[in-house]
Amino acid sequence: MPRHAWLLAAALFAAACTSDEVAPERMPRFEPAATPPRVALVLGSGGPRGFAHIGVLKVLEEGGIRPDLIVGTSVGAMVGALYAAGYNARDLERMAYDINVMEFFEWQLLSGGLAKGTTVQSYVNQHVRDRPLEALPMRFAVAATRMRDRELVIFNRGDTGLAVRASSASPGQFEPVRIGSETYVDGDEASPVPIRAARQLGARVVIAVDVSAYLETTPPGAKPEWVVKDQRRARQVSAEAPQADVVLHPDIGYYAGHTEEYRRRVIAIAEEYTRREMPRIRAALAKAGAAPAQAGSARSPEGVASR
């Protein structure tokens, strides 16, 4: 059997074996925390552009900056789930270079249907060792959009993979995700960078990462629907940005890609950008009395290796 045919068959088999069933007690939900976090890191939406989050995390770790809370939406929720599970930034970087897009293939795509997102759910749960949100080593909150009223909903308890799947269910690409009696779509729809949510969760300092495109560098040939989406995101981020202490917005270029070269490039750009922004980040932490640990004290993963 030719190699490409074997890969396709393997992907079809994996998709067929994926189950999205979750026990009632593991349904994603929100419960107030006993104590508010000091420092929240908010990771925004952006599809493949989200690899840039890894470059930001690398620099924060090197500077000894460890958030008490990660708030993620869409791809930011996926990166945040892995980071909150104990992988450090170097682990995430290795995983980014090793990832195979066939892992996320679903058979109904061949007939023009929407993806269910069960492969995303499975991938996340495999890598967090099937731990629910409340059992992750770092406090983590996932943002999704409730279809009934288009309001942002936060999950901090329950099945991690299902919460991330709901947060990543981009309309037109993924089916809405049912959790209990409600259905949810991509958190990007209500809040591309959920800064307000981090404040509502009690964070003293909010560092937000926006990986969306810069409107002023939109190329002339960009698809009109992309331009409209970018403009909507920019308005939403601008509305919430004043509630953040620092908003990091690296310019990683307009077009996104799925190649390893693209991943390496955006991680490097975000890393260089964040290094330049470190004085501003440290000043915000110092002003709030949340000074970071000494440089070089970045955490180690809890027995979790890159794979």
PDB file of C-alpha atoms in Angstrom:
ATOM      1  CA  MET A   1       0.000   0.000   0.000  1.00  0.00           C
ATOM      2  CA  PRO A   2       1.465   3.430  -0.913  1.00  0.00           C
ATOM      3  CA  ARG A   3       2.587   5.480   2.072  1.00  0.00           C
ATOM      4  CA  HIS A   4       0.003   8.258   1.547  1.00  0.00           C
ATOM      5  CA  ALA A   5      -2.778   5.676   1.325  1.00  0.00           C
ATOM      6  CA  TRP A   6      -1.573   4.006   4.529  1.00  0.00           C
ATOM      7  CA  LEU A   7      -1.549   7.346   6.341  1.00  0.00           C
ATOM      8  CA  LEU A   8      -5.067   8.087   5.172  1.00  0.00           C
ATOM      9  CA  ALA A   9      -6.286   4.665   6.277  1.00  0.00           C
ATOM     10  CA  ALA A  10      -4.661   5.110   9.678  1.00  0.00           C
ATOM     11  CA  ALA A  11      -6.260   8.521  10.096  1.00  0.00           C
ATOM     12  CA  LEU A  12      -9.672   7.154   9.153  1.00  0.00           C
ATOM     13  CA  PHE A  13      -9.283   4.331  11.648  1.00  0.00           C
ATOM     14  CA  ALA A  14      -8.205   6.718  14.414  1.00  0.00           C
ATOM     15  CA  ALA A  15     -11.132   9.031  13.713  1.00  0.00           C
ATOM     16  CA  ALA A  16     -13.559   6.124  13.761  1.00  0.00           C
ATOM     17  CA  CYS A  17     -12.225   5.003  17.141  1.00  0.00           C
ATOM     18  CA  THR A  18     -12.488   8.437  18.721  1.00  0.00           C
ATOM     19  CA  SER A  19     -15.370   8.875  21.162  1.00  0.00           C
ATOM     20  CA  ASP A  20     -16.715  12.172  22.397  1.00  0.00           C
ATOM     21  CA  GLU A  21     -18.787  10.633  25.169  1.00  0.00           C
ATOM     22  CA  VAL A  22     -18.160  12.118  28.589  1.00  0.00           C
ATOM     23  CA  ALA A  23     -19.564  10.957  31.914  1.00  0.00           C
ATOM     24  CA  PRO A  24     -22.015  13.442  33.501  1.00  0.00           C
ATOM     25  CA  GLU A  25     -19.634  14.185  36.362  1.00  0.00           C
ATOM     26  CA  ARG A  26     -16.923  15.179  33.860  1.00  0.00           C
ATOM     27  CA  MET A  27     -19.062  17.663  31.938  1.00  0.00           C
ATOM     28  CA  PRO A  28     -17.213  21.013  31.685  1.00  0.00           C
ATOM     29  CA  ARG A  29     -18.609  23.637  34.046  1.00  0.00           C
ATOM     30  CA  PHE A  30     -17.600  26.639  36.109  1.00  0.00           C
ATOM     31  CA  GLU A  31     -17.096  26.805  39.862  1.00  0.00           C
ATOM     32  CA  PRO A  32     -15.750  29.881  41.704  1.00  0.00           C
ATOM     33  CA  ALA A  33     -12.214  29.464  43.025  1.00  0.00           C
ATOM     34  CA  ALA A  34     -11.510  29.728  46.729  1.00  0.00           C
ATOM     35  CA  THR A  35      -8.706  32.260  46.193  1.00  0.00           C
ATOM     36  CA  PRO A  36      -8.157  34.743  43.345  1.00  0.00           C
ATOM     37  CA  PRO A  37      -5.049  34.383  41.156  1.00  0.00           C
ATOM     38  CA  ARG A  38      -2.273  36.951  41.274  1.00  0.00           C
ATOM     39  CA  VAL A  39      -1.044  36.758  37.683  1.00  0.00           C
ATOM     40  CA  ALA A  40      -3.185  35.602  34.760  1.00  0.00           C
ATOM     41  CA  LEU A  41      -1.794  34.877  31.312  1.00  0.00           C
ATOM     42  CA  VAL A  42      -4.446  35.138  28.588  1.00  0.00           C
ATOM     43  CA  LEU A  43      -3.786  33.255  25.342  1.00  0.00           C
ATOM     44  CA  GLY A  44      -5.886  34.353  22.377  1.00  0.00           C
ATOM     45  CA  SER A  45      -7.333  32.706  19.288  1.00  0.00           C
ATOM     46  CA  GLY A  46      -5.768  32.458  15.847  1.00  0.00           C
ATOM     47  CA  GLY A  47      -5.559  28.898  14.515  1.00  0.00           C
ATOM     48  CA  PRO A  48      -1.999  28.063  13.356  1.00  0.00           C
ATOM     49  CA  ARG A  49      -0.953  31.552  14.449  1.00  0.00           C
ATOM     50  CA  GLY A  50      -1.247  30.209  17.987  1.00  0.00           C
ATOM     51  CA  PHE A  51       2.178  28.585  17.708  1.00  0.00           C
ATOM     52  CA  ALA A  52       3.433  32.095  18.514  1.00  0.00           C
ATOM     53  CA  HIS A  53       2.159  31.598  22.078  1.00  0.00           C
ATOM     54  CA  ILE A  54       5.039  29.175  22.585  1.00  0.00           C
ATOM     55  CA  GLY A  55       7.597  31.889  21.849  1.00  0.00           C
ATOM     56  CA  VAL A  56       5.979  34.109  24.483  1.00  0.00           C
ATOM     57  CA  LEU A  57       5.984  31.306  27.046  1.00  0.00           C
ATOM     58  CA  LYS A  58       9.670  30.590  26.426  1.00  0.00           C
ATOM     59  CA  VAL A  59      10.670  34.145  27.306  1.00  0.00           C
ATOM     60  CA  LEU A  60       8.359  34.391  30.328  1.00  0.00           C
ATOM     61  CA  GLU A  61       9.793  31.147  31.692  1.00  0.00           C
ATOM     62  CA  GLU A  62      13.367  32.326  31.184  1.00  0.00           C
ATOM     63  CA  GLY A  63      12.451  35.468  33.128  1.00  0.00           C
ATOM     64  CA  GLY A  64      11.054  33.432  36.009  1.00  0.00           C
ATOM     65  CA  ILE A  65       7.492  34.581  35.336  1.00  0.00           C
ATOM     66  CA  ARG A  66       4.993  31.899  36.242  1.00  0.00           C
ATOM     67  CA  PRO A  67       1.298  32.767  36.001  1.00  0.00           C
ATOM     68  CA  ASP A  68      -1.135  31.531  38.628  1.00  0.00           C
ATOM     69  CA  LEU A  69      -3.844  31.210  35.989  1.00  0.00           C
ATOM     70  CA  ILE A  70      -4.003  30.532  32.270  1.00  0.00           C
ATOM     71  CA  VAL A  71      -7.114  31.688  30.406  1.00  0.00           C
ATOM     72  CA  GLY A  72      -7.330  30.408  26.842  1.00  0.00           C
ATOM     73  CA  THR A  73      -9.660  30.632  23.906  1.00  0.00           C
ATOM     74  CA  SER A  74      -9.545  28.485  20.756  1.00  0.00           C
ATOM     75  CA  VAL A  75      -5.910  27.641  19.923  1.00  0.00           C
ATOM     76  CA  GLY A  76      -4.935  29.540  23.073  1.00  0.00           C
ATOM     77  CA  ALA A  77      -7.009  27.013  25.018  1.00  0.00           C
ATOM     78  CA  MET A  78      -5.114  24.123  23.455  1.00  0.00           C
ATOM     79  CA  VAL A  79      -1.698  25.633  24.201  1.00  0.00           C
ATOM     80  CA  GLY A  80      -2.913  26.651  27.658  1.00  0.00           C
ATOM     81  CA  ALA A  81      -4.178  23.160  28.459  1.00  0.00           C
ATOM     82  CA  LEU A  82      -0.817  21.599  27.684  1.00  0.00           C
ATOM     83  CA  TYR A  83       1.083  24.253  29.619  1.00  0.00           C
ATOM     84  CA  ALA A  84      -1.243  23.973  32.600  1.00  0.00           C
ATOM     85  CA  ALA A  85      -0.791  20.184  32.480  1.00  0.00           C
ATOM     86  CA  GLY A  86       2.906  20.524  33.251  1.00  0.00           C
ATOM     87  CA  TYR A  87       4.671  20.781  29.912  1.00  0.00           C
ATOM     88  CA  ASN A  88       7.187  23.588  29.844  1.00  0.00           C
ATOM     89  CA  ALA A  89       7.747  25.894  26.889  1.00  0.00           C
ATOM     90  CA  ARG A  90      10.603  23.814  25.478  1.00  0.00           C
ATOM     91  CA  ASP A  91       8.373  20.735  25.574  1.00  0.00           C
ATOM     92  CA  LEU A  92       5.669  22.615  23.719  1.00  0.00           C
ATOM     93  CA  GLU A  93       8.168  23.769  21.130  1.00  0.00           C
ATOM     94  CA  ARG A  94       9.302  20.192  20.462  1.00  0.00           C
ATOM     95  CA  MET A  95       5.681  19.070  20.251  1.00  0.00           C
ATOM     96  CA  ALA A  96       4.948  21.874  17.785  1.00  0.00           C
ATOM     97  CA  TYR A  97       7.688  20.702  15.449  1.00  0.00           C
ATOM     98  CA  ASP A  98       6.622  17.055  15.719  1.00  0.00           C
ATOM     99  CA  ILE A  99       2.881  17.548  15.272  1.00  0.00           C
ATOM    100  CA  ASN A 100       1.250  15.848  12.296  1.00  0.00           C
ATOM    101  CA  VAL A 101      -1.908  17.466  10.920  1.00  0.00           C
ATOM    102  CA  MET A 102      -3.177  13.981  10.030  1.00  0.00           C
ATOM    103  CA  GLU A 103      -3.737  13.473  13.756  1.00  0.00           C
ATOM    104  CA  PHE A 104      -6.701  15.819  13.432  1.00  0.00           C
ATOM    105  CA  PHE A 105      -8.197  14.381  10.252  1.00  0.00           C
ATOM    106  CA  GLU A 106     -11.864  13.323  10.376  1.00  0.00           C
ATOM    107  CA  TRP A 107     -13.449  11.094   7.743  1.00  0.00           C
ATOM    108  CA  GLN A 108     -16.540  13.288   7.162  1.00  0.00           C
ATOM    109  CA  LEU A 109     -14.278  15.990   5.752  1.00  0.00           C
ATOM    110  CA  LEU A 110     -13.921  13.841   2.620  1.00  0.00           C
ATOM    111  CA  SER A 111     -17.606  14.369   1.854  1.00  0.00           C
ATOM    112  CA  GLY A 112     -17.545  18.085   2.579  1.00  0.00           C
ATOM    113  CA  GLY A 113     -18.969  17.822   6.090  1.00  0.00           C
ATOM    114  CA  LEU A 114     -17.914  19.789   9.153  1.00  0.00           C
ATOM    115  CA  ALA A 115     -15.383  18.368  11.578  1.00  0.00           C
ATOM    116  CA  LYS A 116     -16.744  17.236  14.936  1.00  0.00           C
ATOM    117  CA  GLY A 117     -13.565  18.122  16.811  1.00  0.00           C
ATOM    118  CA  THR A 118     -13.337  14.749  18.553  1.00  0.00           C
ATOM    119  CA  THR A 119      -9.728  14.379  17.408  1.00  0.00           C
ATOM    120  CA  VAL A 120      -8.893  17.661  19.170  1.00  0.00           C
ATOM    121  CA  GLN A 121     -10.615  16.388  22.309  1.00  0.00           C
ATOM    122  CA  SER A 122      -8.717  13.100  22.126  1.00  0.00           C
ATOM    123  CA  TYR A 123      -5.358  14.784  21.482  1.00  0.00           C
ATOM    124  CA  VAL A 124      -5.722  17.103  24.461  1.00  0.00           C
ATOM    125  CA  ASN A 125      -6.934  14.407  26.848  1.00  0.00           C
ATOM    126  CA  GLN A 126      -4.125  12.088  25.811  1.00  0.00           C
ATOM    127  CA  HIS A 127      -1.499  14.725  26.518  1.00  0.00           C
ATOM    128  CA  VAL A 128      -2.978  15.898  29.822  1.00  0.00           C
ATOM    129  CA  ARG A 129      -3.230  12.226  30.859  1.00  0.00           C
ATOM    130  CA  ASP A 130      -7.026  12.415  30.962  1.00  0.00           C
ATOM    131  CA  ARG A 131      -6.973  14.785  33.933  1.00  0.00           C
ATOM    132  CA  PRO A 132      -9.939  17.153  34.311  1.00  0.00           C
ATOM    133  CA  LEU A 133      -9.414  20.898  34.411  1.00  0.00           C
ATOM    134  CA  GLU A 134      -9.442  21.055  38.205  1.00  0.00           C
ATOM    135  CA  ALA A 135      -6.702  18.414  38.485  1.00  0.00           C
ATOM    136  CA  LEU A 136      -4.131  20.191  36.295  1.00  0.00           C
ATOM    137  CA  PRO A 137      -1.039  21.464  38.152  1.00  0.00           C
ATOM    138  CA  MET A 138      -1.697  25.053  37.078  1.00  0.00           C
ATOM    139  CA  ARG A 139      -5.067  26.775  37.342  1.00  0.00           C
ATOM    140  CA  PHE A 140      -6.667  26.873  33.919  1.00  0.00           C
ATOM    141  CA  ALA A 141      -9.858  28.370  32.472  1.00  0.00           C
ATOM    142  CA  VAL A 142     -11.278  27.758  28.997  1.00  0.00           C
ATOM    143  CA  ALA A 143     -13.433  30.296  27.149  1.00  0.00           C
ATOM    144  CA  ALA A 144     -16.203  29.256  24.735  1.00  0.00           C
ATOM    145  CA  THR A 145     -19.162  31.007  23.114  1.00  0.00           C
ATOM    146  CA  ARG A 146     -22.646  29.820  24.077  1.00  0.00           C
ATOM    147  CA  MET A 147     -24.768  29.668  20.939  1.00  0.00           C
ATOM    148  CA  ARG A 148     -28.068  30.507  22.618  1.00  0.00           C
ATOM    149  CA  ASP A 149     -27.097  34.081  23.442  1.00  0.00           C
ATOM    150  CA  ARG A 150     -23.547  34.419  21.986  1.00  0.00           C
ATOM    151  CA  GLU A 151     -22.220  35.045  25.476  1.00  0.00           C
ATOM    152  CA  LEU A 152     -18.762  34.019  26.653  1.00  0.00           C
ATOM    153  CA  VAL A 153     -18.758  31.088  29.078  1.00  0.00           C
ATOM    154  CA  ILE A 154     -15.836  29.969  31.215  1.00  0.00           C
ATOM    155  CA  PHE A 155     -15.073  26.351  32.116  1.00  0.00           C
ATOM    156  CA  ASN A 156     -12.668  25.537  34.945  1.00  0.00           C
ATOM    157  CA  ARG A 157     -13.948  22.098  35.947  1.00  0.00           C
ATOM    158  CA  GLY A 158     -14.584  18.907  34.034  1.00  0.00           C
ATOM    159  CA  ASP A 159     -13.218  17.194  30.947  1.00  0.00           C
ATOM    160  CA  THR A 160     -10.255  19.178  29.630  1.00  0.00           C
ATOM    161  CA  GLY A 161     -10.403  17.888  26.066  1.00  0.00           C
ATOM    162  CA  LEU A 162     -14.118  18.556  25.685  1.00  0.00           C
ATOM    163  CA  ALA A 163     -13.753  22.098  27.025  1.00  0.00           C
ATOM    164  CA  VAL A 164     -10.919  22.823  24.574  1.00  0.00           C
ATOM    165  CA  ARG A 165     -12.911  21.254  21.748  1.00  0.00           C
ATOM    166  CA  ALA A 166     -15.845  23.579  22.473  1.00  0.00           C
ATOM    167  CA  SER A 167     -13.518  26.564  22.686  1.00  0.00           C
ATOM    168  CA  SER A 168     -12.034  25.664  19.276  1.00  0.00           C
ATOM    169  CA  ALA A 169     -15.233  24.877  17.344  1.00  0.00           C
ATOM    170  CA  SER A 170     -14.868  27.534  14.656  1.00  0.00           C
ATOM    171  CA  PRO A 171     -18.186  28.053  12.818  1.00  0.00           C
ATOM    172  CA  GLY A 172     -18.073  26.828   9.237  1.00  0.00           C
ATOM    173  CA  GLN A 173     -15.256  24.408  10.030  1.00  0.00           C
ATOM    174  CA  PHE A 174     -16.490  22.536  13.111  1.00  0.00           C
ATOM    175  CA  GLU A 175     -19.871  21.410  14.345  1.00  0.00           C
ATOM    176  CA  PRO A 176     -21.108  23.173  17.495  1.00  0.00           C
ATOM    177  CA  VAL A 177     -20.304  21.199  20.645  1.00  0.00           C
ATOM    178  CA  ARG A 178     -23.020  20.130  23.033  1.00  0.00           C
ATOM    179  CA  ILE A 179     -22.233  20.260  26.745  1.00  0.00           C
ATOM    180  CA  GLY A 180     -25.208  19.400  28.900  1.00  0.00           C
ATOM    181  CA  SER A 181     -28.247  21.254  27.569  1.00  0.00           C
ATOM    182  CA  GLU A 182     -26.254  23.948  25.751  1.00  0.00           C
ATOM    183  CA  THR A 183     -24.233  24.097  22.557  1.00  0.00           C
ATOM    184  CA  TYR A 184     -20.993  26.029  22.154  1.00  0.00           C
ATOM    185  CA  VAL A 185     -18.747  27.350  19.411  1.00  0.00           C
ATOM    186  CA  ASP A 186     -15.320  28.930  19.245  1.00  0.00           C
ATOM    187  CA  GLY A 187     -14.537  31.340  22.078  1.00  0.00           C
ATOM    188  CA  ASP A 188     -13.115  33.626  19.382  1.00  0.00           C
ATOM    189  CA  GLU A 189     -16.668  34.582  18.430  1.00  0.00           C
ATOM    190  CA  ALA A 190     -17.364  36.310  21.764  1.00  0.00           C
ATOM    191  CA  SER A 191     -13.856  37.181  22.960  1.00  0.00           C
ATOM    192  CA  PRO A 192     -10.719  36.517  20.846  1.00  0.00           C
ATOM    193  CA  VAL A 193      -8.509  37.459  23.812  1.00  0.00           C
ATOM    194  CA  PRO A 194     -10.583  36.952  27.001  1.00  0.00           C
ATOM    195  CA  ILE A 195      -9.024  39.695  29.106  1.00  0.00           C
ATOM    196  CA  ARG A 196     -12.273  40.673  30.800  1.00  0.00           C
ATOM    197  CA  ALA A 197     -12.795  37.062  31.870  1.00  0.00           C
ATOM    198  CA  ALA A 198      -9.382  37.002  33.556  1.00  0.00           C
ATOM    199  CA  ARG A 199     -10.278  40.144  35.511  1.00  0.00           C
ATOM    200  CA  GLN A 200     -13.621  38.691  36.492  1.00  0.00           C
ATOM    201  CA  LEU A 201     -11.775  35.651  37.823  1.00  0.00           C
ATOM    202  CA  GLY A 202      -9.961  38.013  40.183  1.00  0.00           C
ATOM    203  CA  ALA A 203      -6.499  38.308  38.605  1.00  0.00           C
ATOM    204  CA  ARG A 204      -4.387  41.125  40.039  1.00  0.00           C
ATOM    205  CA  VAL A 205      -2.165  41.276  36.933  1.00  0.00           C
ATOM    206  CA  VAL A 206      -3.299  40.324  33.432  1.00  0.00           C
ATOM    207  CA  ILE A 207      -0.797  39.681  30.658  1.00  0.00           C
ATOM    208  CA  ALA A 208      -2.613  39.050  27.376  1.00  0.00           C
ATOM    209  CA  VAL A 209      -1.272  37.607  24.133  1.00  0.00           C
ATOM    210  CA  ASP A 210      -2.951  38.597  20.877  1.00  0.00           C
ATOM    211  CA  VAL A 211      -1.694  36.661  17.843  1.00  0.00           C
ATOM    212  CA  SER A 212      -4.188  38.118  15.353  1.00  0.00           C
ATOM    213  CA  ALA A 213      -3.093  39.891  12.201  1.00  0.00           C
ATOM    214  CA  TYR A 214      -2.253  43.587  12.109  1.00  0.00           C
ATOM    215  CA  LEU A 215      -5.006  45.317  10.135  1.00  0.00           C
ATOM    216  CA  GLU A 216      -2.615  47.859   8.654  1.00  0.00           C
ATOM    217  CA  THR A 217      -0.558  45.102   6.989  1.00  0.00           C
ATOM    218  CA  THR A 218      -3.509  43.343   5.365  1.00  0.00           C
ATOM    219  CA  PRO A 219      -2.411  42.491   1.800  1.00  0.00           C
ATOM    220  CA  PRO A 220      -4.528  43.811  -1.098  1.00  0.00           C
ATOM    221  CA  GLY A 221      -5.489  40.289  -2.192  1.00  0.00           C
ATOM    222  CA  ALA A 222      -6.833  39.122   1.168  1.00  0.00           C
ATOM    223  CA  LYS A 223     -10.226  37.430   1.013  1.00  0.00           C
ATOM    224  CA  PRO A 224     -13.060  39.801   2.009  1.00  0.00           C
ATOM    225  CA  GLU A 225     -14.363  37.358   4.635  1.00  0.00           C
ATOM    226  CA  TRP A 226     -10.912  37.264   6.232  1.00  0.00           C
ATOM    227  CA  VAL A 227     -10.784  41.051   6.343  1.00  0.00           C
ATOM    228  CA  VAL A 228     -14.221  41.217   7.975  1.00  0.00           C
ATOM    229  CA  LYS A 229     -13.189  38.635  10.569  1.00  0.00           C
ATOM    230  CA  ASP A 230      -9.928  40.467  11.301  1.00  0.00           C
ATOM    231  CA  GLN A 231     -11.796  43.737  11.760  1.00  0.00           C
ATOM    232  CA  ARG A 232     -14.280  42.112  14.127  1.00  0.00           C
ATOM    233  CA  ARG A 233     -11.458  40.601  16.181  1.00  0.00           C
ATOM    234  CA  ALA A 234      -9.631  43.929  16.350  1.00  0.00           C
ATOM    235  CA  ARG A 235     -12.745  45.696  17.658  1.00  0.00           C
ATOM    236  CA  GLN A 236     -13.312  43.050  20.321  1.00  0.00           C
ATOM    237  CA  VAL A 237      -9.697  43.012  21.479  1.00  0.00           C
ATOM    238  CA  SER A 238      -9.583  46.820  21.600  1.00  0.00           C
ATOM    239  CA  ALA A 239     -12.694  46.869  23.781  1.00  0.00           C
ATOM    240  CA  GLU A 240     -11.077  44.598  26.368  1.00  0.00           C
ATOM    241  CA  ALA A 241      -7.444  45.726  26.100  1.00  0.00           C
ATOM    242  CA  PRO A 242      -7.745  48.549  28.700  1.00  0.00           C
ATOM    243  CA  GLN A 243      -8.440  45.909  31.358  1.00  0.00           C
ATOM    244  CA  ALA A 244      -5.061  44.239  30.746  1.00  0.00           C
ATOM    245  CA  ASP A 245      -1.818  45.372  32.336  1.00  0.00           C
ATOM    246  CA  VAL A 246       0.124  44.283  29.254  1.00  0.00           C
ATOM    247  CA  VAL A 247      -1.098  43.238  25.821  1.00  0.00           C
ATOM    248  CA  LEU A 248       1.512  41.462  23.712  1.00  0.00           C
ATOM    249  CA  HIS A 249       0.801  41.591  19.976  1.00  0.00           C
ATOM    250  CA  PRO A 250       3.710  40.226  17.940  1.00  0.00           C
ATOM    251  CA  ASP A 251       3.546  40.903  14.215  1.00  0.00           C
ATOM    252  CA  ILE A 252       3.902  37.385  12.804  1.00  0.00           C
ATOM    253  CA  GLY A 253       2.717  38.263   9.327  1.00  0.00           C
ATOM    254  CA  TYR A 254      -0.692  38.031   7.713  1.00  0.00           C
ATOM    255  CA  TYR A 255      -0.859  34.560   6.236  1.00  0.00           C
ATOM    256  CA  ALA A 256      -0.801  31.461   8.436  1.00  0.00           C
ATOM    257  CA  GLY A 257       0.591  28.049   7.517  1.00  0.00           C
ATOM    258  CA  HIS A 258       0.803  24.449   8.622  1.00  0.00           C
ATOM    259  CA  THR A 259       4.430  23.666   7.819  1.00  0.00           C
ATOM    260  CA  GLU A 260       7.229  23.161  10.318  1.00  0.00           C
ATOM    261  CA  GLU A 261       9.012  26.149   8.767  1.00  0.00           C
ATOM    262  CA  TYR A 262       6.010  28.343   9.574  1.00  0.00           C
ATOM    263  CA  ARG A 263       5.894  27.114  13.172  1.00  0.00           C
ATOM    264  CA  ARG A 264       9.589  27.793  13.668  1.00  0.00           C
ATOM    265  CA  ARG A 265       9.276  31.269  12.175  1.00  0.00           C
ATOM    266  CA  VAL A 266       6.333  32.463  14.276  1.00  0.00           C
ATOM    267  CA  ILE A 267       7.772  31.020  17.494  1.00  0.00           C
ATOM    268  CA  ALA A 268      11.044  32.858  16.813  1.00  0.00           C
ATOM    269  CA  ILE A 269       9.276  36.142  15.995  1.00  0.00           C
ATOM    270  CA  ALA A 270       7.156  35.966  19.152  1.00  0.00           C
ATOM    271  CA  GLU A 271      10.206  35.105  21.230  1.00  0.00           C
ATOM    272  CA  GLU A 272      12.188  38.087  19.940  1.00  0.00           C
ATOM    273  CA  TYR A 273       9.195  40.409  20.385  1.00  0.00           C
ATOM    274  CA  THR A 274       8.572  39.283  23.978  1.00  0.00           C
ATOM    275  CA  ARG A 275      12.210  39.826  24.929  1.00  0.00           C
ATOM    276  CA  ARG A 276      11.844  43.454  23.884  1.00  0.00           C
ATOM    277  CA  GLU A 277       8.658  43.740  25.942  1.00  0.00           C
ATOM    278  CA  MET A 278      10.075  42.243  29.142  1.00  0.00           C
ATOM    279  CA  PRO A 279      10.769  45.636  30.826  1.00  0.00           C
ATOM    280  CA  ARG A 280       7.095  46.526  30.391  1.00  0.00           C
ATOM    281  CA  ILE A 281       5.997  43.151  31.764  1.00  0.00           C
ATOM    282  CA  ARG A 282       8.307  43.412  34.778  1.00  0.00           C
ATOM    283  CA  ALA A 283       7.118  46.952  35.495  1.00  0.00           C
ATOM    284  CA  ALA A 284       3.478  45.809  35.516  1.00  0.00           C
ATOM    285  CA  LEU A 285       4.279  42.946  37.874  1.00  0.00           C
ATOM    286  CA  ALA A 286       6.286  45.182  40.195  1.00  0.00           C
ATOM    287  CA  LYS A 287       3.551  47.805  40.303  1.00  0.00           C
ATOM    288  CA  ALA A 288       1.078  45.166  41.438  1.00  0.00           C
ATOM    289  CA  GLY A 289       3.473  43.646  43.958  1.00  0.00           C
ATOM    290  CA  ALA A 290       3.742  40.426  41.975  1.00  0.00           C
ATOM    291  CA  ALA A 291       7.459  40.371  41.230  1.00  0.00           C
ATOM    292  CA  PRO A 292       8.615  37.229  39.365  1.00  0.00           C
ATOM    293  CA  ALA A 293      10.970  34.597  40.682  1.00  0.00           C
ATOM    294  CA  GLN A 294      14.660  34.894  39.952  1.00  0.00           C
ATOM    295  CA  ALA A 295      15.629  34.291  36.348  1.00  0.00           C
ATOM    296  CA  GLY A 296      16.576  30.697  35.708  1.00  0.00           C
ATOM    297  CA  SER A 297      13.999  29.324  38.129  1.00  0.00           C
ATOM    298  CA  ALA A 298      11.587  28.265  35.396  1.00  0.00           C
ATOM    299  CA  ARG A 299       9.586  25.222  36.309  1.00  0.00           C
ATOM    300  CA  SER A 300      10.203  21.675  35.203  1.00  0.00           C
ATOM    301  CA  PRO A 301       7.411  19.470  33.926  1.00  0.00           C
ATOM    302  CA  GLU A 302       5.981  16.961  36.362  1.00  0.00           C
ATOM    303  CA  GLY A 303       7.480  13.861  34.816  1.00  0.00           C
ATOM    304  CA  VAL A 304       5.926  14.624  31.437  1.00  0.00           C
ATOM    305  CA  ALA A 305       8.158  14.295  28.410  1.00  0.00           C
ATOM    306  CA  SER A 306       7.640  15.690  24.960  1.00  0.00           C
ATOM    307  CA  ARG A 307       6.021  13.216  22.612  1.00  0.00           C
TER     308      ARG A 307
END
